[in-house]
PDB file of N, CA, C and O in Angstrom:
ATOM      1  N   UNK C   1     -64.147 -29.035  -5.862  1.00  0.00           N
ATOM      2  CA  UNK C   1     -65.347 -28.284  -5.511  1.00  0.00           C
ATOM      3  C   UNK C   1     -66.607 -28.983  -6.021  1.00  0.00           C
ATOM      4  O   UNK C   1     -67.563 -29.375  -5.352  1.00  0.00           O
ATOM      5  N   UNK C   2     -66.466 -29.040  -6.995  1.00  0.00           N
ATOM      6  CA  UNK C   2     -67.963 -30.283  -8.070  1.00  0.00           C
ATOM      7  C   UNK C   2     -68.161 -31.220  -6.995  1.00  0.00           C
ATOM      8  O   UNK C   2     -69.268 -31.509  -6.541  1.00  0.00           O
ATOM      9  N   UNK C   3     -66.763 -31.813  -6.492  1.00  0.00           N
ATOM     10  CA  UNK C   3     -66.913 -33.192  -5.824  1.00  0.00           C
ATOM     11  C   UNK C   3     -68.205 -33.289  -4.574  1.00  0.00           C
ATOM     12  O   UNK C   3     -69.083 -34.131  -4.386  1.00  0.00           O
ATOM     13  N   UNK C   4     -67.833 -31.971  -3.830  1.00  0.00           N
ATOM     14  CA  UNK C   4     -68.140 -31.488  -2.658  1.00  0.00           C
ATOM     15  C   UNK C   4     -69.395 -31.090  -2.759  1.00  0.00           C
ATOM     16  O   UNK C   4     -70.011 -31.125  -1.694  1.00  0.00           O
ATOM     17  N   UNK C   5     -69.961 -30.735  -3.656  1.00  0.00           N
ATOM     18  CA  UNK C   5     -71.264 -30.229  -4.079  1.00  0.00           C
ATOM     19  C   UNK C   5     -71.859 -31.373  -4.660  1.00  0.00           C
ATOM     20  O   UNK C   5     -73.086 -31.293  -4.717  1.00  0.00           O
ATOM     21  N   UNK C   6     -71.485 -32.156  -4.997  1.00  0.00           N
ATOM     22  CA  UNK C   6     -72.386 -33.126  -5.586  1.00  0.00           C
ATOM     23  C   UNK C   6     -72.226 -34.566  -4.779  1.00  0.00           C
ATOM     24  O   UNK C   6     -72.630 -35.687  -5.086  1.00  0.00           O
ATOM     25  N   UNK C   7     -71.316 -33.997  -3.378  1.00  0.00           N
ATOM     26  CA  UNK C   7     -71.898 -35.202  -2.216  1.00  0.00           C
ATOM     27  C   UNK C   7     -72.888 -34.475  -0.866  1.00  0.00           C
ATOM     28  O   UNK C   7     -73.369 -35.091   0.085  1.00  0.00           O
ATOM     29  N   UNK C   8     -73.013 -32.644  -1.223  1.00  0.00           N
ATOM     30  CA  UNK C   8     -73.675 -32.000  -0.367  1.00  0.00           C
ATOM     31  C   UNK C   8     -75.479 -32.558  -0.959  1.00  0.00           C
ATOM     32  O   UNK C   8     -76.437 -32.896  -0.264  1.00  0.00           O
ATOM     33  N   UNK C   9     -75.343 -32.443  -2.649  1.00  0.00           N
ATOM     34  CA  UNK C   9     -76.867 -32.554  -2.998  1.00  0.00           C
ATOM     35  C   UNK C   9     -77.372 -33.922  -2.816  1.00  0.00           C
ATOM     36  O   UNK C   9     -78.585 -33.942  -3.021  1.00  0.00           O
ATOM     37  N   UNK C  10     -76.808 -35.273  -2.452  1.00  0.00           N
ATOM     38  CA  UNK C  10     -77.201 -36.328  -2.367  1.00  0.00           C
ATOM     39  C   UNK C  10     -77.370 -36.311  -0.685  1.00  0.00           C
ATOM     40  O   UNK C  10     -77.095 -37.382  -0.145  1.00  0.00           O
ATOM     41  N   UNK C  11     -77.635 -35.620  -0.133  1.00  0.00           N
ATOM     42  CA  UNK C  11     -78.594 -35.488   0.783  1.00  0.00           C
ATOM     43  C   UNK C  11     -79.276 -34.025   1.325  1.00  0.00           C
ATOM     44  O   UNK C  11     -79.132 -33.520   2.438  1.00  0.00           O
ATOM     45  N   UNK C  12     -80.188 -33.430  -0.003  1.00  0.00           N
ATOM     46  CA  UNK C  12     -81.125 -32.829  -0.174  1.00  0.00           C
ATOM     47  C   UNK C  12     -82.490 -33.500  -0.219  1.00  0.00           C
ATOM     48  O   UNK C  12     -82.794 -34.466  -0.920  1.00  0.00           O
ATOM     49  N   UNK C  13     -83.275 -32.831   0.645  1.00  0.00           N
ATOM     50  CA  UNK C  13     -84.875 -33.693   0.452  1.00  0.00           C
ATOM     51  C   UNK C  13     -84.636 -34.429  -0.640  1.00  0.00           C
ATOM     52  O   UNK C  13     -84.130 -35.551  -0.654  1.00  0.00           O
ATOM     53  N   UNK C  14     -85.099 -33.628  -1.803  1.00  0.00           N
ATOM     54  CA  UNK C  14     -85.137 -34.345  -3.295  1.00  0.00           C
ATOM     55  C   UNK C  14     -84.906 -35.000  -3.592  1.00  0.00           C
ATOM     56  O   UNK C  14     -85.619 -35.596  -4.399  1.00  0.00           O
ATOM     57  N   UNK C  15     -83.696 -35.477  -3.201  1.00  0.00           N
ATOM     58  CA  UNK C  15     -82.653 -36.646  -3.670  1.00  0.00           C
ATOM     59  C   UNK C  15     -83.257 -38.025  -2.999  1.00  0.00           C
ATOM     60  O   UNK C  15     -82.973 -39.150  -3.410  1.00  0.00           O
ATOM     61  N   UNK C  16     -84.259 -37.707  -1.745  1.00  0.00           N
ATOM     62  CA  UNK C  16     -84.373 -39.142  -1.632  1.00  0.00           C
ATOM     63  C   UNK C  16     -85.680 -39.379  -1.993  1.00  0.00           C
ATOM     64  O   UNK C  16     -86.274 -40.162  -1.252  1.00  0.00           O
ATOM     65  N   UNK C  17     -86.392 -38.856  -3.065  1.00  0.00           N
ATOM     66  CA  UNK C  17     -87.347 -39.045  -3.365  1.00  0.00           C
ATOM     67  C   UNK C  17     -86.997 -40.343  -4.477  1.00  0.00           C
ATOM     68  O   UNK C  17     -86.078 -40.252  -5.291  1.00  0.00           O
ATOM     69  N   UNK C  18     -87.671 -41.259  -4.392  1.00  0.00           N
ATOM     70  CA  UNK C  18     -87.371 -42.369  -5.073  1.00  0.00           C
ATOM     71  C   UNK C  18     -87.681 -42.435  -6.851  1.00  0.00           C
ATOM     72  O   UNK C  18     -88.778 -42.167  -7.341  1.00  0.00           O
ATOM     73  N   UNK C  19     -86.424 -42.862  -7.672  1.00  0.00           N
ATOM     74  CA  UNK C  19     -86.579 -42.925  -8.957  1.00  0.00           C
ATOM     75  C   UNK C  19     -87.578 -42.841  -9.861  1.00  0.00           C
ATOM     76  O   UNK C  19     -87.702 -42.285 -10.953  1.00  0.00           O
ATOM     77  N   UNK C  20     -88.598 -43.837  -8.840  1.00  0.00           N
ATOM     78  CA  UNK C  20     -90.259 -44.354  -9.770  1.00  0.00           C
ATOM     79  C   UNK C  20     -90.906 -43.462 -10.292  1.00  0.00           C
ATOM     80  O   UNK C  20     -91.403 -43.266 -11.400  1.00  0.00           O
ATOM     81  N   UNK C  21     -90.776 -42.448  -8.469  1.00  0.00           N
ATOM     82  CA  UNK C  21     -91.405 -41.604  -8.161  1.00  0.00           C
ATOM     83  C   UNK C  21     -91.140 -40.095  -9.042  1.00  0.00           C
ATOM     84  O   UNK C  21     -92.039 -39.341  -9.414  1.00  0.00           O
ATOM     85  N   UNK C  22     -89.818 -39.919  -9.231  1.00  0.00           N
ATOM     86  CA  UNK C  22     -89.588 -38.816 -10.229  1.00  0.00           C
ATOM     87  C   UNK C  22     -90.165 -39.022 -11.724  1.00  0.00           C
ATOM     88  O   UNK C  22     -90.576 -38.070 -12.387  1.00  0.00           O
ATOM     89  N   UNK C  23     -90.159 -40.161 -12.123  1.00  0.00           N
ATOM     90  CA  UNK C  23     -90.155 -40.600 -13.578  1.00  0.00           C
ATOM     91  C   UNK C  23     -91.846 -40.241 -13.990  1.00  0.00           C
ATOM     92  O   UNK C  23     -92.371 -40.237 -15.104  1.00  0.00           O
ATOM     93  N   UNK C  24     -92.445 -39.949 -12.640  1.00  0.00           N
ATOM     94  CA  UNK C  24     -93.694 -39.788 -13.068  1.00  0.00           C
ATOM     95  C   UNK C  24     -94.192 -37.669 -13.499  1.00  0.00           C
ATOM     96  O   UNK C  24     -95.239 -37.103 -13.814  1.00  0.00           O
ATOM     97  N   UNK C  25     -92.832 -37.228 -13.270  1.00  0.00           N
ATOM     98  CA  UNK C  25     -93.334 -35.935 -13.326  1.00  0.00           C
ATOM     99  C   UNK C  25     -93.639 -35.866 -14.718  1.00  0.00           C
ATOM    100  O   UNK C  25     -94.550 -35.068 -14.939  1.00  0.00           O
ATOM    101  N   UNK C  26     -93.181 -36.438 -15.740  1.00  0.00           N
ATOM    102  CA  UNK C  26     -93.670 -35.763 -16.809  1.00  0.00           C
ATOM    103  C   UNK C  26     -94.987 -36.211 -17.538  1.00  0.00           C
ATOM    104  O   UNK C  26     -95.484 -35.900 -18.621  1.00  0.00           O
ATOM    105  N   UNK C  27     -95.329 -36.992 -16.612  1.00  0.00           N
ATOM    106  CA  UNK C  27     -96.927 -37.507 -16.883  1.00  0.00           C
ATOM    107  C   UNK C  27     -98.031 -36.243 -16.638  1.00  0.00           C
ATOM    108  O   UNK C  27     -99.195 -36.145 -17.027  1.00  0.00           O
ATOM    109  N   UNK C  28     -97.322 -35.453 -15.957  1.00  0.00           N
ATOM    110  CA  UNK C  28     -98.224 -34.044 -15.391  1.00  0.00           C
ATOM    111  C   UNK C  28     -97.908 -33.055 -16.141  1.00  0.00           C
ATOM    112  O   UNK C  28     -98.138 -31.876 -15.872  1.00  0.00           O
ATOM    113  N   UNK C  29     -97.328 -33.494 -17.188  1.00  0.00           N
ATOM    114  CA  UNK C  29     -96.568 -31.718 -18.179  1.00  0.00           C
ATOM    115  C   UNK C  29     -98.051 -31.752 -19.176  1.00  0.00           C
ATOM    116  O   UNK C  29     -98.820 -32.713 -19.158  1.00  0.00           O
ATOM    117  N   UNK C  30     -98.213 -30.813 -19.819  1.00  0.00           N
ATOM    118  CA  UNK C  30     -98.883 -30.436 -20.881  1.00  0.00           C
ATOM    119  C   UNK C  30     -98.339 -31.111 -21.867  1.00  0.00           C
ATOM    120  O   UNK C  30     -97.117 -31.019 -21.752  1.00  0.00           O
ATOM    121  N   UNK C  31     -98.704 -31.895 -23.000  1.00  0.00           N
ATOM    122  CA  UNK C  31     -98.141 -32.397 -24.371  1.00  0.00           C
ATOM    123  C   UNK C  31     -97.541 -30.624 -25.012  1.00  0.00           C
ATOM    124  O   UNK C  31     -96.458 -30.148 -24.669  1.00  0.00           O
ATOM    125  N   UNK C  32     -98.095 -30.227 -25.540  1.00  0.00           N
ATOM    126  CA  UNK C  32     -97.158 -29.285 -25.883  1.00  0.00           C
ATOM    127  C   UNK C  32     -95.713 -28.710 -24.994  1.00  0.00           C
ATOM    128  O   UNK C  32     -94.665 -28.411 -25.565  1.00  0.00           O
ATOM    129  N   UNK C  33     -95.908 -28.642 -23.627  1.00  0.00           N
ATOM    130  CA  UNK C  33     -94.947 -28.155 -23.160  1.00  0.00           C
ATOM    131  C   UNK C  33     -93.885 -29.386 -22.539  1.00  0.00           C
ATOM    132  O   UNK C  33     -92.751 -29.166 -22.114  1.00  0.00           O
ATOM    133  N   UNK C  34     -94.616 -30.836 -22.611  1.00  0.00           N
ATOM    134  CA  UNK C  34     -93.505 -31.888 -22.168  1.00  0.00           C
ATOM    135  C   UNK C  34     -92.023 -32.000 -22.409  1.00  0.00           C
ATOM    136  O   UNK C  34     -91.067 -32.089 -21.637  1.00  0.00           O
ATOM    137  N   UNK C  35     -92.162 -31.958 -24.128  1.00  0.00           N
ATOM    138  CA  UNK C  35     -90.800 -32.380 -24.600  1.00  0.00           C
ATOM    139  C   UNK C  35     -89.762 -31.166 -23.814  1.00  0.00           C
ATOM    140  O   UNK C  35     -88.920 -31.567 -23.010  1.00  0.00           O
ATOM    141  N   UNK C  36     -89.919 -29.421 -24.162  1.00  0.00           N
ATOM    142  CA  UNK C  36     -89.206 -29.273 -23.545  1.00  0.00           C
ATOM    143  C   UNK C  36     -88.879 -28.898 -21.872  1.00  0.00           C
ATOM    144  O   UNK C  36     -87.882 -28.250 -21.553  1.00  0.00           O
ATOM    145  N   UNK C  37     -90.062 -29.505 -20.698  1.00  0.00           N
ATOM    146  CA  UNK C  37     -89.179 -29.750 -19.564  1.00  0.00           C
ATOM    147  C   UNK C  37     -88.970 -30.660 -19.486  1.00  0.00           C
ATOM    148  O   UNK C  37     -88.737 -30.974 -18.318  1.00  0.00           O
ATOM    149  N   UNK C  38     -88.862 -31.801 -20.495  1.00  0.00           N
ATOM    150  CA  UNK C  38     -88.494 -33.347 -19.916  1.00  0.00           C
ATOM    151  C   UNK C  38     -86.936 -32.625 -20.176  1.00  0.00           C
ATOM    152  O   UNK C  38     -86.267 -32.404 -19.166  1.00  0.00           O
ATOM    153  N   UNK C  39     -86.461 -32.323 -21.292  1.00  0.00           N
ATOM    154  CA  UNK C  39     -85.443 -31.941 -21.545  1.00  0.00           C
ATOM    155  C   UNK C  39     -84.566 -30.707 -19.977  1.00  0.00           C
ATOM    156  O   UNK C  39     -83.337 -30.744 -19.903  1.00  0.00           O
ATOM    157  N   UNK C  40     -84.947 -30.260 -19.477  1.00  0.00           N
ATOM    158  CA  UNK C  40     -84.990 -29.272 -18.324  1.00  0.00           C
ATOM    159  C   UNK C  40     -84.650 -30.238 -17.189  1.00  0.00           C
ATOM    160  O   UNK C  40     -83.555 -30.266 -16.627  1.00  0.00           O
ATOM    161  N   UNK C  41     -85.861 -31.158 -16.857  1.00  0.00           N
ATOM    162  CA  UNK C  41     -85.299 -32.018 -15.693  1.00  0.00           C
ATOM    163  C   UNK C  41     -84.465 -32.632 -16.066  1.00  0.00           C
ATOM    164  O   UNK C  41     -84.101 -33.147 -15.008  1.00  0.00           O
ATOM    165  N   UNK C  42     -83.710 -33.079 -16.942  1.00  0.00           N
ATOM    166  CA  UNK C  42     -82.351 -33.723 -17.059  1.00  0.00           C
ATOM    167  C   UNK C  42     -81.344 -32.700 -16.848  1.00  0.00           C
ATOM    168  O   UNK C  42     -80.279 -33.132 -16.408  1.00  0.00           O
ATOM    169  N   UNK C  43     -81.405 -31.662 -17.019  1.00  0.00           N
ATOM    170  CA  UNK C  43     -80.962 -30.764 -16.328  1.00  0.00           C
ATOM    171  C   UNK C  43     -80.815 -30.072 -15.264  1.00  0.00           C
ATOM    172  O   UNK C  43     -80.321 -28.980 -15.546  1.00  0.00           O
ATOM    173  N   UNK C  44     -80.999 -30.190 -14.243  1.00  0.00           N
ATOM    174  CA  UNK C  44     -81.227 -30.523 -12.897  1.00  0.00           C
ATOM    175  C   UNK C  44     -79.819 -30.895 -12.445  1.00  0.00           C
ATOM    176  O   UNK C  44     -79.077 -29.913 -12.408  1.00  0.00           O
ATOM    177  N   UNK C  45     -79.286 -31.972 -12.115  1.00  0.00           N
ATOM    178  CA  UNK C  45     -78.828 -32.619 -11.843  1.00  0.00           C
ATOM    179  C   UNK C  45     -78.338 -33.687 -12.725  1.00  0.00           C
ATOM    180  O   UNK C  45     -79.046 -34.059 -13.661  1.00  0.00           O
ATOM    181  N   UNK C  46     -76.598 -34.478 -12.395  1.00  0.00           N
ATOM    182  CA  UNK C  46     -76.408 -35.491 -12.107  1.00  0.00           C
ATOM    183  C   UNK C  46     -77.205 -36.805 -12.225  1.00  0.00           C
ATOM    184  O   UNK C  46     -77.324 -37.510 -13.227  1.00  0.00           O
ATOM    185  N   UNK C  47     -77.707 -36.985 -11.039  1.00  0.00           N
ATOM    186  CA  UNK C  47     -78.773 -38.070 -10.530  1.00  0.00           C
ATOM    187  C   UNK C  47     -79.923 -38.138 -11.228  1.00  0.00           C
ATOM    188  O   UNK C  47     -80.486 -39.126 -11.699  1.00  0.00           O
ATOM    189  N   UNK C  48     -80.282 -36.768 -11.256  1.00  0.00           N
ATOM    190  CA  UNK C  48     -81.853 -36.571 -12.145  1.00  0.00           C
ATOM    191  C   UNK C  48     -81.772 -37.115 -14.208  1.00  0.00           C
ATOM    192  O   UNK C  48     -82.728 -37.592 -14.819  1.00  0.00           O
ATOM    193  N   UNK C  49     -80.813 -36.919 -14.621  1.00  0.00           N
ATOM    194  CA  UNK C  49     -80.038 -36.787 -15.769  1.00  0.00           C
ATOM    195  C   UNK C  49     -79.744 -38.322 -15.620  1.00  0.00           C
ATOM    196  O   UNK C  49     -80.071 -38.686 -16.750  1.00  0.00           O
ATOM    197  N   UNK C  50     -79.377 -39.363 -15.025  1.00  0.00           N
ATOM    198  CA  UNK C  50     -78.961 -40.585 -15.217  1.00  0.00           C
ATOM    199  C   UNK C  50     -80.280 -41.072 -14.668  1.00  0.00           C
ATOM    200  O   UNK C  50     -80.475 -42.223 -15.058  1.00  0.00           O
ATOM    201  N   UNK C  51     -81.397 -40.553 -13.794  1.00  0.00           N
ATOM    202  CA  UNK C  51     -82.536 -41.579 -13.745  1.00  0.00           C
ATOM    203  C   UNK C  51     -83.871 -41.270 -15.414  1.00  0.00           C
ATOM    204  O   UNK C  51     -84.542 -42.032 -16.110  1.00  0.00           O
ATOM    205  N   UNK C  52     -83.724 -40.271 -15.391  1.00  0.00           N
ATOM    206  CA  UNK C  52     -84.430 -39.395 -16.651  1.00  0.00           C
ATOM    207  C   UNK C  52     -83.959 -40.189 -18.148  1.00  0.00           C
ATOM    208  O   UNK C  52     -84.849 -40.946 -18.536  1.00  0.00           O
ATOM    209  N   UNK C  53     -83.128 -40.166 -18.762  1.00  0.00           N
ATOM    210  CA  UNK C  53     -82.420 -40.520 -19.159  1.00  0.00           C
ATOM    211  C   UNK C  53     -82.179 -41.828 -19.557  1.00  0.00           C
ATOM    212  O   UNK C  53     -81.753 -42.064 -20.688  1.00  0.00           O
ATOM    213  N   UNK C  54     -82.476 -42.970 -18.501  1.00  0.00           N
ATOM    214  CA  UNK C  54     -82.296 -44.106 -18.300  1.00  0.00           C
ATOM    215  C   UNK C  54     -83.865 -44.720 -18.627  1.00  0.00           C
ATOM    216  O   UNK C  54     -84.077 -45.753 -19.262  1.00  0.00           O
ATOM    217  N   UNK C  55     -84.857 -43.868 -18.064  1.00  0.00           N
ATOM    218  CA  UNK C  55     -86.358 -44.217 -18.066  1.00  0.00           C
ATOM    219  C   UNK C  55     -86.620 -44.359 -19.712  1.00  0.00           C
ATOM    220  O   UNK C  55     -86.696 -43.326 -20.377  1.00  0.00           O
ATOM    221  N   UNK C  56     -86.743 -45.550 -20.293  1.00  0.00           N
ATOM    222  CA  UNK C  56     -86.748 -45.644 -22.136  1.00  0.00           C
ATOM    223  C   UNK C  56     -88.766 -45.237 -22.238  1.00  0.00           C
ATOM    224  O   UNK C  56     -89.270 -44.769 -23.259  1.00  0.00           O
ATOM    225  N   UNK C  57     -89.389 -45.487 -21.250  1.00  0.00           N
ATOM    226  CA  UNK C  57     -91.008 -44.885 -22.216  1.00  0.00           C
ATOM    227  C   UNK C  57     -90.939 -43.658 -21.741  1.00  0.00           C
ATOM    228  O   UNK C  57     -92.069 -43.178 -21.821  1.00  0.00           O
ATOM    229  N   UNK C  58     -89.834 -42.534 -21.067  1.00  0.00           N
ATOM    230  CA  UNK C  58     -90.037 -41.270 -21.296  1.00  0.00           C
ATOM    231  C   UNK C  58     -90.092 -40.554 -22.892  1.00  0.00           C
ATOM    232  O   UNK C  58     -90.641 -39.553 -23.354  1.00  0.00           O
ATOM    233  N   UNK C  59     -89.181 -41.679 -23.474  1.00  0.00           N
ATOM    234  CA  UNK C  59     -88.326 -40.631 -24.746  1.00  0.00           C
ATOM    235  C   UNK C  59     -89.029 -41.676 -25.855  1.00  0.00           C
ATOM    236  O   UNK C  59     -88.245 -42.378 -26.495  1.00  0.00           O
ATOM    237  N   UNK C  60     -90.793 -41.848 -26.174  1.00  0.00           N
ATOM    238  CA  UNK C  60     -91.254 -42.684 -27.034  1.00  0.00           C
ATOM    239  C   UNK C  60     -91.982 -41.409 -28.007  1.00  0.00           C
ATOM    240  O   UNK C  60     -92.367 -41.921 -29.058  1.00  0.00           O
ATOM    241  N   UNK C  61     -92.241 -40.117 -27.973  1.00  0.00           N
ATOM    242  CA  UNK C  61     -93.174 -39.283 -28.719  1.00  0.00           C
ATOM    243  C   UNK C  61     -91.921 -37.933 -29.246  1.00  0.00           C
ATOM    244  O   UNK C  61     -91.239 -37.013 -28.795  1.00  0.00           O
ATOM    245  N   UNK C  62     -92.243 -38.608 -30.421  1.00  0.00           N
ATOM    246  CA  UNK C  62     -91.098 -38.254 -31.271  1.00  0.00           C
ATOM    247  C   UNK C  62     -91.868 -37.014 -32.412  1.00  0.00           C
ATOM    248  O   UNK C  62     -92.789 -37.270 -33.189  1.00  0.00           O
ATOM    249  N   UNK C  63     -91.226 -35.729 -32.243  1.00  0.00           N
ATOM    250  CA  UNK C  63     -91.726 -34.900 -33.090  1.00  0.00           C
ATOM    251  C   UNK C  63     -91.249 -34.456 -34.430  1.00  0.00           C
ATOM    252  O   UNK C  63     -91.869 -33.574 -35.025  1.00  0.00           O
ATOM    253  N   UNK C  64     -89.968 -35.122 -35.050  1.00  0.00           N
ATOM    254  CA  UNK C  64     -88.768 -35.548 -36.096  1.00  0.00           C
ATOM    255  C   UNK C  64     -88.659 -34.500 -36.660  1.00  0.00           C
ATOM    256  O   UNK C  64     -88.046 -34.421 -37.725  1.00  0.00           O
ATOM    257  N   UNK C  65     -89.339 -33.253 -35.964  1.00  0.00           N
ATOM    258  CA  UNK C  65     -88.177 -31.593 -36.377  1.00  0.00           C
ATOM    259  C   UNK C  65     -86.867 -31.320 -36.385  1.00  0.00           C
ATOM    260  O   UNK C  65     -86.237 -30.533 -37.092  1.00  0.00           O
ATOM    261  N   UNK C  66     -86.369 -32.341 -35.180  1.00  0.00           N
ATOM    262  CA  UNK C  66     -84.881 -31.688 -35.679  1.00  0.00           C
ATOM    263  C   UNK C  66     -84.485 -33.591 -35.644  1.00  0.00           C
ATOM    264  O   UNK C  66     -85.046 -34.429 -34.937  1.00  0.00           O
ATOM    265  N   UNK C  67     -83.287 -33.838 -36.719  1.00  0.00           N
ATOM    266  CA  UNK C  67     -82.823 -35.104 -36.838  1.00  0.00           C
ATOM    267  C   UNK C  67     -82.245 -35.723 -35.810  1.00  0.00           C
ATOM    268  O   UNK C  67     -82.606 -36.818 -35.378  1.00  0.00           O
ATOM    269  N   UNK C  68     -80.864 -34.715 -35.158  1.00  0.00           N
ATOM    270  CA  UNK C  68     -80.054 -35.182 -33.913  1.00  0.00           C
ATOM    271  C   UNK C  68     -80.960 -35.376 -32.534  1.00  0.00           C
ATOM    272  O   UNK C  68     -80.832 -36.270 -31.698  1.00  0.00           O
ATOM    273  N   UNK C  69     -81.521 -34.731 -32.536  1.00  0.00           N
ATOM    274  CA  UNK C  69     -82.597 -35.205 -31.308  1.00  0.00           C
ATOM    275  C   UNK C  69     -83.511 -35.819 -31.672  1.00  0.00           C
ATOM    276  O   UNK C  69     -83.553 -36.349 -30.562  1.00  0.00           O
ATOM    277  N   UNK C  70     -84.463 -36.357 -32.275  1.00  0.00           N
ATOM    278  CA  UNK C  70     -85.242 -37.489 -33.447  1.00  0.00           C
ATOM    279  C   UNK C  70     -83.939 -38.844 -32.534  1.00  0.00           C
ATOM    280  O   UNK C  70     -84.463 -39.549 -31.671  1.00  0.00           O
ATOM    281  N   UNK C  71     -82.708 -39.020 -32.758  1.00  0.00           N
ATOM    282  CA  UNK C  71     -81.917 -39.847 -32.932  1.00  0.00           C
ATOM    283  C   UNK C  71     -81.529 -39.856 -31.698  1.00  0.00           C
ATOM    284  O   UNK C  71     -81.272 -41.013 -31.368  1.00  0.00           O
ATOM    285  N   UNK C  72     -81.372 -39.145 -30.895  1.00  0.00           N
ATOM    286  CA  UNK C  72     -81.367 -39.411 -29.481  1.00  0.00           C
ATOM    287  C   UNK C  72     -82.645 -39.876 -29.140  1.00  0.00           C
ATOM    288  O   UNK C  72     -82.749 -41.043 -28.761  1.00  0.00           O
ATOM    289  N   UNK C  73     -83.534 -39.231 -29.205  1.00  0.00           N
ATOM    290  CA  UNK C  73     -85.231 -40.158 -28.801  1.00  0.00           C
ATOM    291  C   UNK C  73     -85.174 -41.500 -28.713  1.00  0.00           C
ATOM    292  O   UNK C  73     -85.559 -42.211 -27.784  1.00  0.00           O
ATOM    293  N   UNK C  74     -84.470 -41.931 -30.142  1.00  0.00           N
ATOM    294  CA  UNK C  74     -84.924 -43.407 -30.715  1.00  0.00           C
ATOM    295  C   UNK C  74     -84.174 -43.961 -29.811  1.00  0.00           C
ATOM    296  O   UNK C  74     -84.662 -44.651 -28.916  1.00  0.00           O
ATOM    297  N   UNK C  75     -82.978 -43.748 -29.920  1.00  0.00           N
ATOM    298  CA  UNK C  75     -81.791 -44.530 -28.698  1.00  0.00           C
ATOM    299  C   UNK C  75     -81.806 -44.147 -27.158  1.00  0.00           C
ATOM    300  O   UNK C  75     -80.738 -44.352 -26.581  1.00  0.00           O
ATOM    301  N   UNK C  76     -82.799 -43.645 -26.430  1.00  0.00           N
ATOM    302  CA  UNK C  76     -82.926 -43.611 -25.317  1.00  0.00           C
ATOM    303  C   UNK C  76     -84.230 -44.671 -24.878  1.00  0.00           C
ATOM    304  O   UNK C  76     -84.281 -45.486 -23.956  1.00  0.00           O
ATOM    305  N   UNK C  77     -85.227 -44.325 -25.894  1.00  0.00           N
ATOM    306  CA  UNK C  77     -86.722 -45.098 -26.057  1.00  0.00           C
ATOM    307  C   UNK C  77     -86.545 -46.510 -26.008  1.00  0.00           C
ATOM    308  O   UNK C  77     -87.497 -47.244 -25.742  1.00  0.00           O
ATOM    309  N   UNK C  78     -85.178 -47.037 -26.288  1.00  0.00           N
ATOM    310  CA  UNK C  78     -84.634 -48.267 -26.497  1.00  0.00           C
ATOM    311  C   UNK C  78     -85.409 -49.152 -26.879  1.00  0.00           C
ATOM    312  O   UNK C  78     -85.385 -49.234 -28.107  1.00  0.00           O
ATOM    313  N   UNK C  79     -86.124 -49.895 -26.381  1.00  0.00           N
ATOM    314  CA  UNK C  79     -86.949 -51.100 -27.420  1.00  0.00           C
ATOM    315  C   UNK C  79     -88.282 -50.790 -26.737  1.00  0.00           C
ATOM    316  O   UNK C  79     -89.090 -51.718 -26.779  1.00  0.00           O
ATOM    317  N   UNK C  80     -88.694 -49.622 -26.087  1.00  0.00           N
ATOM    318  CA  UNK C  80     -90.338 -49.453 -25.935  1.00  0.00           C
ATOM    319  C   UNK C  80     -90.370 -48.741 -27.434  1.00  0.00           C
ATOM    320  O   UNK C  80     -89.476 -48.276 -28.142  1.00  0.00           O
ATOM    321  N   UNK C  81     -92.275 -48.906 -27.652  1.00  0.00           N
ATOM    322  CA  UNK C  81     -93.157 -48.768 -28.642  1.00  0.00           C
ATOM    323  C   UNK C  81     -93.042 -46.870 -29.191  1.00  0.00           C
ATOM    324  O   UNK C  81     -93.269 -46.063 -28.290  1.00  0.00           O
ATOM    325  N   UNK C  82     -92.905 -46.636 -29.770  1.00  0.00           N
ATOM    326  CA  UNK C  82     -93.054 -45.153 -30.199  1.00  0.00           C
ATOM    327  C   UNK C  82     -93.925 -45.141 -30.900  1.00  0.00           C
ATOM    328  O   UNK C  82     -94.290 -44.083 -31.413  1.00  0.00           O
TER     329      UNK C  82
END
């Protein structure tokens, strides 16, 4: 069933909106409210979750309240500037 649903959503509008092009939504969030829908659109989806995810200057503004996510930041941010 997962299978079937997740070859129905790869051709939803959305889906062919191009990578670049998603990576820019969180340029439009509020700083206070970014961190948690950046966290939200990886939730979404699959696809959204491996392009999100993958993007390293999404995950550079680090608020070091909580440690385990602090530590995911650093290792997604990969070698961009924080």
């Amino acid at each position: 069933l997962s299978k079937i649903r997740s070859m129905k959503n790869t051709f939803a509008p959305i889906n062919k909106v191009p990578p670049d092009v998603l990576t820019l939504i969180p340029d439009y969030l509020e700083d206070g409210e970014r961190d948690r829908h950046l966290i939200k659109l990886t939730h979404v989806s699959r696809g959204w979750r491996e392009i999100f995810t993958s993007c390293p200057s999404l995950w550079t503004r680090l608020d070091c309240t909580n440690v385990d996510k602090t530590h995911v930041y650093i290792e997604r941010s990969s070698s961009s500037p924080l």
